[in-house]
Amino acid sequence: MIFLGIESSCDETGVALIEAHASGVPQLRSQALYSQIDMHRAYGGVVPELASRDHIRRVLPLAREVLADAGVSLDGIDVIAYTQGPGLAGALLVGAGVAVSLGAALERPVWGVHHLEGHLLSPFLSADPPVFPFVALLVSGGHTQLMRVDDVGCYALLGETIDDAAGEAFDKSAKLLGLGYPGGPALAELALAGNPVRFDLPRPLLHSGDLNFSFAGLKTAVMTTLRKLGEQPGAQDRADLAASTQAAIVDVLARKSLAALKSTGLARLVVAGGVGANAALRARLGAESIKSGFTLHYPELALCTDNGAMIALAAAMRWQRNGPQTDSNHHFNVRPRWPLATA
Ligand code: KG4
Ligand code: ZN
């Protein structure tokens, strides 16, 4: 079975083909991605209307590209999967519209996929795939969640952020430091030259006794610290503040993940979403996994941020688990807000 996946929930247009058999890990046949980052950079963040218009420009050429790369004809597609939510409504509608039109034209089923399900299953495409059950730490620009994952489609929310997401904390702190969009990778790079213990920044909810997160206070602390440093903070001050900010985010994510493993009794941690690309987070979790004896699984670096492969994969794994669920009406309904536990 060949699954075409289309991702258009935010600022990346991703299309991919996955091949799956009744059992065994599905295989990536081809994928193509267009990142809108350069376009949004001028505005310091994602402009939803520009994002939607750009998805329209990119999605069909990318689809042609993956079909050509894999040597698959349009007729060779068995199922079309698209990101149904959560995300920007207009951006989601582009992927949904293309997926449903293709499905209607080809007389193939069309499945809406939850974006976060795509992220948390994406490590199955890596060289070291996890097995169920596991704890998933989902850390992206819009979400920070710990989930218990027992199987495909069996997701229980253990804890989540009560305000900003971890990626948002990176992005907003980076903006305060005068770094460009997206802030996460830029802040991580500046942090390389900095001292992570120079500034004692808050780690909210660390001892709350639950698995929730709060990052909104961090940007306020970064702002206050910058103000104390005066009009023109020096290069070392800025690097130290970046390193201390990253250390605070990484510390909270790592400790809460450990607490989730402890409370569930599970010994496997999957880390997914854009912030999962962060080298400091990987180093910290790697050290903790050796100390505490759990295994760690990441998607390949190229599949950490948004992509079409994870959407096709989620559909393929649902098919392997549940068999065909044919949607013959080709109705579509995007869900900009959609809790994963109800997917
Ligand atoms: O999963 P993703 O690509 O899109 C969403 O669904 O949100 O995640 C994007 C987020 C952004 O906030 C970005 O700054 C952050 O992931 N990010 C990073 C790194 N790479 C991406 N944050 C910290 N370190 C990185 N290396
Ligand atoms: Zn994402």
mmCIF file with all atom_site columns, N, CA and C in Angstrom, residues 63-123:
data_model
loop_
_atom_site.group_PDB
_atom_site.id
_atom_site.type_symbol
_atom_site.label_atom_id
_atom_site.label_alt_id
_atom_site.label_comp_id
_atom_site.label_asym_id
_atom_site.label_entity_id
_atom_site.label_seq_id
_atom_site.pdbx_PDB_ins_code
_atom_site.Cartn_x
_atom_site.Cartn_y
_atom_site.Cartn_z
_atom_site.occupancy
_atom_site.B_iso_or_equiv
_atom_site.pdbx_formal_charge
_atom_site.auth_seq_id
_atom_site.auth_comp_id
_atom_site.auth_asym_id
_atom_site.auth_atom_id
_atom_site.pdbx_PDB_model_num
ATOM 1   N N  . ALA A 1 63  ? 4.236   17.482 -4.754  1.00 0.00 ? 63  ALA A N  1
ATOM 2   C CA . ALA A 1 63  ? 3.606   16.168 -4.961  1.00 0.00 ? 63  ALA A CA 1
ATOM 3   C C  . ALA A 1 63  ? 4.154   15.524 -6.240  1.00 0.00 ? 63  ALA A C  1
ATOM 4   N N  . ARG A 1 64  ? 4.285   16.334 -7.303  1.00 0.00 ? 64  ARG A N  1
ATOM 5   C CA . ARG A 1 64  ? 4.847   15.784 -8.556  1.00 0.00 ? 64  ARG A CA 1
ATOM 6   C C  . ARG A 1 64  ? 6.269   15.290 -8.324  1.00 0.00 ? 64  ARG A C  1
ATOM 7   N N  . GLU A 1 65  ? 7.013   16.061 -7.530  1.00 0.00 ? 65  GLU A N  1
ATOM 8   C CA . GLU A 1 65  ? 8.414   15.711 -7.259  1.00 0.00 ? 65  GLU A CA 1
ATOM 9   C C  . GLU A 1 65  ? 8.517   14.357 -6.528  1.00 0.00 ? 65  GLU A C  1
ATOM 10  N N  . VAL A 1 66  ? 7.698   14.138 -5.496  1.00 0.00 ? 66  VAL A N  1
ATOM 11  C CA . VAL A 1 66  ? 7.831   12.870 -4.752  1.00 0.00 ? 66  VAL A CA 1
ATOM 12  C C  . VAL A 1 66  ? 7.374   11.686 -5.600  1.00 0.00 ? 66  VAL A C  1
ATOM 13  N N  . LEU A 1 67  ? 6.368   11.904 -6.435  1.00 0.00 ? 67  LEU A N  1
ATOM 14  C CA . LEU A 1 67  ? 5.911   10.810 -7.300  1.00 0.00 ? 67  LEU A CA 1
ATOM 15  C C  . LEU A 1 67  ? 7.010   10.445 -8.307  1.00 0.00 ? 67  LEU A C  1
ATOM 16  N N  . ALA A 1 68  ? 7.639   11.484 -8.886  1.00 0.00 ? 68  ALA A N  1
ATOM 17  C CA . ALA A 1 68  ? 8.707   11.231 -9.857  1.00 0.00 ? 68  ALA A CA 1
ATOM 18  C C  . ALA A 1 68  ? 9.892   10.547 -9.183  1.00 0.00 ? 68  ALA A C  1
ATOM 19  N N  . ASP A 1 69  ? 10.266  11.039 -7.999  1.00 0.00 ? 69  ASP A N  1
ATOM 20  C CA . ASP A 1 69  ? 11.411  10.456 -7.275  1.00 0.00 ? 69  ASP A CA 1
ATOM 21  C C  . ASP A 1 69  ? 11.207  8.978  -6.989  1.00 0.00 ? 69  ASP A C  1
ATOM 22  N N  . ALA A 1 70  ? 9.985   8.627  -6.605  1.00 0.00 ? 70  ALA A N  1
ATOM 23  C CA . ALA A 1 70  ? 9.720   7.241  -6.213  1.00 0.00 ? 70  ALA A CA 1
ATOM 24  C C  . ALA A 1 70  ? 9.332   6.398  -7.420  1.00 0.00 ? 70  ALA A C  1
ATOM 25  N N  . GLY A 1 71  ? 9.130   7.039  -8.585  1.00 0.00 ? 71  GLY A N  1
ATOM 26  C CA . GLY A 1 71  ? 8.686   6.295  -9.766  1.00 0.00 ? 71  GLY A CA 1
ATOM 27  C C  . GLY A 1 71  ? 7.288   5.724  -9.578  1.00 0.00 ? 71  GLY A C  1
ATOM 28  N N  . VAL A 1 72  ? 6.437   6.482  -8.875  1.00 0.00 ? 72  VAL A N  1
ATOM 29  C CA . VAL A 1 72  ? 5.060   6.032  -8.632  1.00 0.00 ? 72  VAL A CA 1
ATOM 30  C C  . VAL A 1 72  ? 4.129   6.932  -9.454  1.00 0.00 ? 72  VAL A C  1
ATOM 31  N N  . SER A 1 73  ? 3.139   6.333  -10.131 1.00 0.00 ? 73  SER A N  1
ATOM 32  C CA . SER A 1 73  ? 2.184   7.150  -10.886 1.00 0.00 ? 73  SER A CA 1
ATOM 33  C C  . SER A 1 73  ? 1.054   7.561  -9.945  1.00 0.00 ? 73  SER A C  1
ATOM 34  N N  . LEU A 1 74  ? 0.274   8.557  -10.363 1.00 0.00 ? 74  LEU A N  1
ATOM 35  C CA . LEU A 1 74  ? -0.859  9.009  -9.538  1.00 0.00 ? 74  LEU A CA 1
ATOM 36  C C  . LEU A 1 74  ? -1.761  7.834  -9.182  1.00 0.00 ? 74  LEU A C  1
ATOM 37  N N  . ASP A 1 75  ? -1.917  6.961  -10.159 1.00 0.00 ? 75  ASP A N  1
ATOM 38  C CA . ASP A 1 75  ? -2.777  5.804  -9.978  1.00 0.00 ? 75  ASP A CA 1
ATOM 39  C C  . ASP A 1 75  ? -2.230  4.809  -8.958  1.00 0.00 ? 75  ASP A C  1
ATOM 40  N N  . GLY A 1 76  ? -0.937  4.909  -8.692  1.00 0.00 ? 76  GLY A N  1
ATOM 41  C CA . GLY A 1 76  ? -0.300  3.991  -7.744  1.00 0.00 ? 76  GLY A CA 1
ATOM 42  C C  . GLY A 1 76  ? -0.537  4.359  -6.290  1.00 0.00 ? 76  GLY A C  1
ATOM 43  N N  . ILE A 1 77  ? -1.145  5.532  -6.050  1.00 0.00 ? 77  ILE A N  1
ATOM 44  C CA . ILE A 1 77  ? -1.415  5.957  -4.665  1.00 0.00 ? 77  ILE A CA 1
ATOM 45  C C  . ILE A 1 77  ? -2.660  5.221  -4.159  1.00 0.00 ? 77  ILE A C  1
ATOM 46  N N  . ASP A 1 78  ? -2.548  4.621  -2.976  1.00 0.00 ? 78  ASP A N  1
ATOM 47  C CA . ASP A 1 78  ? -3.699  3.890  -2.427  1.00 0.00 ? 78  ASP A CA 1
ATOM 48  C C  . ASP A 1 78  ? -4.509  4.714  -1.440  1.00 0.00 ? 78  ASP A C  1
ATOM 49  N N  . VAL A 1 79  ? -3.816  5.520  -0.621  1.00 0.00 ? 79  VAL A N  1
ATOM 50  C CA . VAL A 1 79  ? -4.503  6.332  0.392   1.00 0.00 ? 79  VAL A CA 1
ATOM 51  C C  . VAL A 1 79  ? -3.859  7.710  0.414   1.00 0.00 ? 79  VAL A C  1
ATOM 52  N N  . ILE A 1 80  ? -4.679  8.740  0.588   1.00 0.00 ? 80  ILE A N  1
ATOM 53  C CA . ILE A 1 80  ? -4.144  10.100 0.696   1.00 0.00 ? 80  ILE A CA 1
ATOM 54  C C  . ILE A 1 80  ? -4.382  10.595 2.122   1.00 0.00 ? 80  ILE A C  1
ATOM 55  N N  . ALA A 1 81  ? -3.314  11.007 2.780   1.00 0.00 ? 81  ALA A N  1
ATOM 56  C CA . ALA A 1 81  ? -3.424  11.484 4.158   1.00 0.00 ? 81  ALA A CA 1
ATOM 57  C C  . ALA A 1 81  ? -3.003  12.942 4.217   1.00 0.00 ? 81  ALA A C  1
ATOM 58  N N  . TYR A 1 82  ? -3.694  13.727 5.038   1.00 0.00 ? 82  TYR A N  1
ATOM 59  C CA . TYR A 1 82  ? -3.327  15.141 5.166   1.00 0.00 ? 82  TYR A CA 1
ATOM 60  C C  . TYR A 1 82  ? -3.451  15.539 6.633   1.00 0.00 ? 82  TYR A C  1
ATOM 61  N N  . THR A 1 83  ? -2.752  16.593 7.000   1.00 0.00 ? 83  THR A N  1
ATOM 62  C CA . THR A 1 83  ? -2.856  17.105 8.367   1.00 0.00 ? 83  THR A CA 1
ATOM 63  C C  . THR A 1 83  ? -4.193  17.813 8.526   1.00 0.00 ? 83  THR A C  1
ATOM 64  N N  . GLN A 1 84  ? -5.023  17.268 9.401   1.00 0.00 ? 84  GLN A N  1
ATOM 65  C CA . GLN A 1 84  ? -6.357  17.847 9.600   1.00 0.00 ? 84  GLN A CA 1
ATOM 66  C C  . GLN A 1 84  ? -6.327  18.912 10.702  1.00 0.00 ? 84  GLN A C  1
ATOM 67  N N  . GLY A 1 85  ? -5.336  18.835 11.575  1.00 0.00 ? 85  GLY A N  1
ATOM 68  C CA . GLY A 1 85  ? -5.192  19.804 12.647  1.00 0.00 ? 85  GLY A CA 1
ATOM 69  C C  . GLY A 1 85  ? -4.226  19.237 13.658  1.00 0.00 ? 85  GLY A C  1
ATOM 70  N N  . PRO A 1 86  ? -3.885  19.934 14.712  1.00 0.00 ? 86  PRO A N  1
ATOM 71  C CA . PRO A 1 86  ? -4.138  21.362 14.897  1.00 0.00 ? 86  PRO A CA 1
ATOM 72  C C  . PRO A 1 86  ? -3.174  22.191 14.052  1.00 0.00 ? 86  PRO A C  1
ATOM 73  N N  . GLY A 1 87  ? -3.489  23.472 13.883  1.00 0.00 ? 87  GLY A N  1
ATOM 74  C CA . GLY A 1 87  ? -2.630  24.342 13.079  1.00 0.00 ? 87  GLY A CA 1
ATOM 75  C C  . GLY A 1 87  ? -3.396  25.581 12.665  1.00 0.00 ? 87  GLY A C  1
ATOM 76  N N  . LEU A 1 88  ? -2.857  26.289 11.698  1.00 0.00 ? 88  LEU A N  1
ATOM 77  C CA . LEU A 1 88  ? -3.503  27.505 11.189  1.00 0.00 ? 88  LEU A CA 1
ATOM 78  C C  . LEU A 1 88  ? -4.629  27.086 10.236  1.00 0.00 ? 88  LEU A C  1
ATOM 79  N N  . ALA A 1 89  ? -5.830  27.615 10.464  1.00 0.00 ? 89  ALA A N  1
ATOM 80  C CA . ALA A 1 89  ? -7.000  27.148 9.716   1.00 0.00 ? 89  ALA A CA 1
ATOM 81  C C  . ALA A 1 89  ? -6.795  27.268 8.200   1.00 0.00 ? 89  ALA A C  1
ATOM 82  N N  . GLY A 1 90  ? -6.366  28.438 7.726   1.00 0.00 ? 90  GLY A N  1
ATOM 83  C CA . GLY A 1 90  ? -6.214  28.650 6.284   1.00 0.00 ? 90  GLY A CA 1
ATOM 84  C C  . GLY A 1 90  ? -5.149  27.746 5.691   1.00 0.00 ? 90  GLY A C  1
ATOM 85  N N  . ALA A 1 91  ? -4.078  27.547 6.430   1.00 0.00 ? 91  ALA A N  1
ATOM 86  C CA . ALA A 1 91  ? -2.979  26.691 5.958   1.00 0.00 ? 91  ALA A CA 1
ATOM 87  C C  . ALA A 1 91  ? -3.453  25.237 5.886   1.00 0.00 ? 91  ALA A C  1
ATOM 88  N N  . LEU A 1 92  ? -4.178  24.796 6.914   1.00 0.00 ? 92  LEU A N  1
ATOM 89  C CA . LEU A 1 92  ? -4.699  23.425 6.930   1.00 0.00 ? 92  LEU A CA 1
ATOM 90  C C  . LEU A 1 92  ? -5.642  23.187 5.746   1.00 0.00 ? 92  LEU A C  1
ATOM 91  N N  . LEU A 1 93  ? -6.438  24.214 5.421   1.00 0.00 ? 93  LEU A N  1
ATOM 92  C CA . LEU A 1 93  ? -7.425  24.051 4.342   1.00 0.00 ? 93  LEU A CA 1
ATOM 93  C C  . LEU A 1 93  ? -6.766  23.781 2.992   1.00 0.00 ? 93  LEU A C  1
ATOM 94  N N  . VAL A 1 94  ? -5.562  24.302 2.789   1.00 0.00 ? 94  VAL A N  1
ATOM 95  C CA . VAL A 1 94  ? -4.877  24.063 1.511   1.00 0.00 ? 94  VAL A CA 1
ATOM 96  C C  . VAL A 1 94  ? -4.565  22.571 1.356   1.00 0.00 ? 94  VAL A C  1
ATOM 97  N N  . GLY A 1 95  ? -3.937  21.985 2.388   1.00 0.00 ? 95  GLY A N  1
ATOM 98  C CA . GLY A 1 95  ? -3.601  20.554 2.327   1.00 0.00 ? 95  GLY A CA 1
ATOM 99  C C  . GLY A 1 95  ? -4.858  19.707 2.230   1.00 0.00 ? 95  GLY A C  1
ATOM 100 N N  . ALA A 1 96  ? -5.870  20.089 3.012   1.00 0.00 ? 96  ALA A N  1
ATOM 101 C CA . ALA A 1 96  ? -7.117  19.323 3.023   1.00 0.00 ? 96  ALA A CA 1
ATOM 102 C C  . ALA A 1 96  ? -7.787  19.385 1.647   1.00 0.00 ? 96  ALA A C  1
ATOM 103 N N  . GLY A 1 97  ? -7.806  20.582 1.051   1.00 0.00 ? 97  GLY A N  1
ATOM 104 C CA . GLY A 1 97  ? -8.456  20.755 -0.251  1.00 0.00 ? 97  GLY A CA 1
ATOM 105 C C  . GLY A 1 97  ? -7.777  19.929 -1.330  1.00 0.00 ? 97  GLY A C  1
ATOM 106 N N  . VAL A 1 98  ? -6.446  19.957 -1.328  1.00 0.00 ? 98  VAL A N  1
ATOM 107 C CA . VAL A 1 98  ? -5.704  19.196 -2.347  1.00 0.00 ? 98  VAL A CA 1
ATOM 108 C C  . VAL A 1 98  ? -5.899  17.700 -2.130  1.00 0.00 ? 98  VAL A C  1
ATOM 109 N N  . ALA A 1 99  ? -5.829  17.270 -0.862  1.00 0.00 ? 99  ALA A N  1
ATOM 110 C CA . ALA A 1 99  ? -5.956  15.841 -0.560  1.00 0.00 ? 99  ALA A CA 1
ATOM 111 C C  . ALA A 1 99  ? -7.329  15.323 -0.975  1.00 0.00 ? 99  ALA A C  1
ATOM 112 N N  . VAL A 1 100 ? -8.355  16.065 -0.642  1.00 0.00 ? 100 VAL A N  1
ATOM 113 C CA . VAL A 1 100 ? -9.711  15.605 -0.938  1.00 0.00 ? 100 VAL A CA 1
ATOM 114 C C  . VAL A 1 100 ? -9.983  15.637 -2.448  1.00 0.00 ? 100 VAL A C  1
ATOM 115 N N  . SER A 1 101 ? -9.465  16.653 -3.131  1.00 0.00 ? 101 SER A N  1
ATOM 116 C CA . SER A 1 101 ? -9.663  16.706 -4.588  1.00 0.00 ? 101 SER A CA 1
ATOM 117 C C  . SER A 1 101 ? -8.982  15.520 -5.262  1.00 0.00 ? 101 SER A C  1
ATOM 118 N N  . LEU A 1 102 ? -7.759  15.251 -4.822  1.00 0.00 ? 102 LEU A N  1
ATOM 119 C CA . LEU A 1 102 ? -7.028  14.109 -5.389  1.00 0.00 ? 102 LEU A CA 1
ATOM 120 C C  . LEU A 1 102 ? -7.777  12.808 -5.119  1.00 0.00 ? 102 LEU A C  1
ATOM 121 N N  . GLY A 1 103 ? -8.244  12.679 -3.890  1.00 0.00 ? 103 GLY A N  1
ATOM 122 C CA . GLY A 1 103 ? -8.967  11.464 -3.497  1.00 0.00 ? 103 GLY A CA 1
ATOM 123 C C  . GLY A 1 103 ? -10.227 11.275 -4.330  1.00 0.00 ? 103 GLY A C  1
ATOM 124 N N  . ALA A 1 104 ? -10.936 12.392 -4.566  1.00 0.00 ? 104 ALA A N  1
ATOM 125 C CA . ALA A 1 104 ? -12.172 12.301 -5.353  1.00 0.00 ? 104 ALA A CA 1
ATOM 126 C C  . ALA A 1 104 ? -11.848 11.931 -6.794  1.00 0.00 ? 104 ALA A C  1
ATOM 127 N N  . ALA A 1 105 ? -10.790 12.563 -7.336  1.00 0.00 ? 105 ALA A N  1
ATOM 128 C CA . ALA A 1 105 ? -10.429 12.312 -8.736  1.00 0.00 ? 105 ALA A CA 1
ATOM 129 C C  . ALA A 1 105 ? -9.944  10.878 -8.929  1.00 0.00 ? 105 ALA A C  1
ATOM 130 N N  . LEU A 1 106 ? -9.164  10.381 -7.958  1.00 0.00 ? 106 LEU A N  1
ATOM 131 C CA . LEU A 1 106 ? -8.561  9.054  -8.108  1.00 0.00 ? 106 LEU A CA 1
ATOM 132 C C  . LEU A 1 106 ? -9.435  7.948  -7.522  1.00 0.00 ? 106 LEU A C  1
ATOM 133 N N  . GLU A 1 107 ? -10.518 8.372  -6.856  1.00 0.00 ? 107 GLU A N  1
ATOM 134 C CA . GLU A 1 107 ? -11.396 7.417  -6.149  1.00 0.00 ? 107 GLU A CA 1
ATOM 135 C C  . GLU A 1 107 ? -10.607 6.619  -5.122  1.00 0.00 ? 107 GLU A C  1
ATOM 136 N N  . ARG A 1 108 ? -9.908  7.373  -4.272  1.00 0.00 ? 108 ARG A N  1
ATOM 137 C CA . ARG A 1 108 ? -9.131  6.751  -3.206  1.00 0.00 ? 108 ARG A CA 1
ATOM 138 C C  . ARG A 1 108 ? -9.584  7.340  -1.862  1.00 0.00 ? 108 ARG A C  1
ATOM 139 N N  . PRO A 1 109 ? -9.436  6.559  -0.772  1.00 0.00 ? 109 PRO A N  1
ATOM 140 C CA . PRO A 1 109 ? -9.784  7.113  0.543   1.00 0.00 ? 109 PRO A CA 1
ATOM 141 C C  . PRO A 1 109 ? -8.846  8.249  0.950   1.00 0.00 ? 109 PRO A C  1
ATOM 142 N N  . VAL A 1 110 ? -9.393  9.188  1.713   1.00 0.00 ? 110 VAL A N  1
ATOM 143 C CA . VAL A 1 110 ? -8.634  10.351 2.189   1.00 0.00 ? 110 VAL A CA 1
ATOM 144 C C  . VAL A 1 110 ? -8.772  10.405 3.703   1.00 0.00 ? 110 VAL A C  1
ATOM 145 N N  . TRP A 1 111 ? -7.656  10.407 4.407   1.00 0.00 ? 111 TRP A N  1
ATOM 146 C CA . TRP A 1 111 ? -7.702  10.389 5.865   1.00 0.00 ? 111 TRP A CA 1
ATOM 147 C C  . TRP A 1 111 ? -7.075  11.649 6.446   1.00 0.00 ? 111 TRP A C  1
ATOM 148 N N  . GLY A 1 112 ? -7.773  12.250 7.390   1.00 0.00 ? 112 GLY A N  1
ATOM 149 C CA . GLY A 1 112 ? -7.235  13.392 8.132   1.00 0.00 ? 112 GLY A CA 1
ATOM 150 C C  . GLY A 1 112 ? -6.394  12.885 9.287   1.00 0.00 ? 112 GLY A C  1
ATOM 151 N N  . VAL A 1 113 ? -5.199  13.423 9.429   1.00 0.00 ? 113 VAL A N  1
ATOM 152 C CA . VAL A 1 113 ? -4.269  12.951 10.462  1.00 0.00 ? 113 VAL A CA 1
ATOM 153 C C  . VAL A 1 113 ? -4.023  14.071 11.469  1.00 0.00 ? 113 VAL A C  1
ATOM 154 N N  . HIS A 1 114 ? -3.876  13.697 12.737  1.00 0.00 ? 114 HIS A N  1
ATOM 155 C CA . HIS A 1 114 ? -3.520  14.657 13.778  1.00 0.00 ? 114 HIS A CA 1
ATOM 156 C C  . HIS A 1 114 ? -2.018  14.959 13.678  1.00 0.00 ? 114 HIS A C  1
ATOM 157 N N  . HIS A 1 115 ? -1.694  16.245 13.598  1.00 0.00 ? 115 HIS A N  1
ATOM 158 C CA . HIS A 1 115 ? -0.295  16.662 13.413  1.00 0.00 ? 115 HIS A CA 1
ATOM 159 C C  . HIS A 1 115 ? 0.630   16.076 14.501  1.00 0.00 ? 115 HIS A C  1
ATOM 160 N N  . LEU A 1 116 ? 0.163   16.083 15.739  1.00 0.00 ? 116 LEU A N  1
ATOM 161 C CA . LEU A 1 116 ? 1.025   15.599 16.832  1.00 0.00 ? 116 LEU A CA 1
ATOM 162 C C  . LEU A 1 116 ? 1.186   14.079 16.801  1.00 0.00 ? 116 LEU A C  1
ATOM 163 N N  . GLU A 1 117 ? 0.190   13.377 16.282  1.00 0.00 ? 117 GLU A N  1
ATOM 164 C CA . GLU A 1 117 ? 0.342   11.926 16.107  1.00 0.00 ? 117 GLU A CA 1
ATOM 165 C C  . GLU A 1 117 ? 1.472   11.680 15.107  1.00 0.00 ? 117 GLU A C  1
ATOM 166 N N  . GLY A 1 118 ? 1.517   12.507 14.065  1.00 0.00 ? 118 GLY A N  1
ATOM 167 C CA . GLY A 1 118 ? 2.612   12.399 13.098  1.00 0.00 ? 118 GLY A CA 1
ATOM 168 C C  . GLY A 1 118 ? 3.957   12.587 13.794  1.00 0.00 ? 118 GLY A C  1
ATOM 169 N N  . HIS A 1 119 ? 4.069   13.662 14.594  1.00 0.00 ? 119 HIS A N  1
ATOM 170 C CA . HIS A 1 119 ? 5.334   13.910 15.288  1.00 0.00 ? 119 HIS A CA 1
ATOM 171 C C  . HIS A 1 119 ? 5.710   12.735 16.181  1.00 0.00 ? 119 HIS A C  1
ATOM 172 N N  . LEU A 1 120 ? 4.762   12.228 16.957  1.00 0.00 ? 120 LEU A N  1
ATOM 173 C CA . LEU A 1 120 ? 5.179   11.226 17.949  1.00 0.00 ? 120 LEU A CA 1
ATOM 174 C C  . LEU A 1 120 ? 5.451   9.862  17.341  1.00 0.00 ? 120 LEU A C  1
ATOM 175 N N  . LEU A 1 121 ? 4.910   9.602  16.135  1.00 0.00 ? 121 LEU A N  1
ATOM 176 C CA . LEU A 1 121 ? 5.231   8.330  15.469  1.00 0.00 ? 121 LEU A CA 1
ATOM 177 C C  . LEU A 1 121 ? 6.475   8.454  14.575  1.00 0.00 ? 121 LEU A C  1
ATOM 178 N N  . SER A 1 122 ? 6.932   9.698  14.323  1.00 0.00 ? 122 SER A N  1
ATOM 179 C CA . SER A 1 122 ? 8.039   9.893  13.374  1.00 0.00 ? 122 SER A CA 1
ATOM 180 C C  . SER A 1 122 ? 9.327   9.121  13.713  1.00 0.00 ? 122 SER A C  1
ATOM 181 N N  . PRO A 1 123 ? 9.628   8.830  14.997  1.00 0.00 ? 123 PRO A N  1
ATOM 182 C CA . PRO A 1 123 ? 10.848  8.030  15.257  1.00 0.00 ? 123 PRO A CA 1
ATOM 183 C C  . PRO A 1 123 ? 10.778  6.607  14.708  1.00 0.00 ? 123 PRO A C  1
#
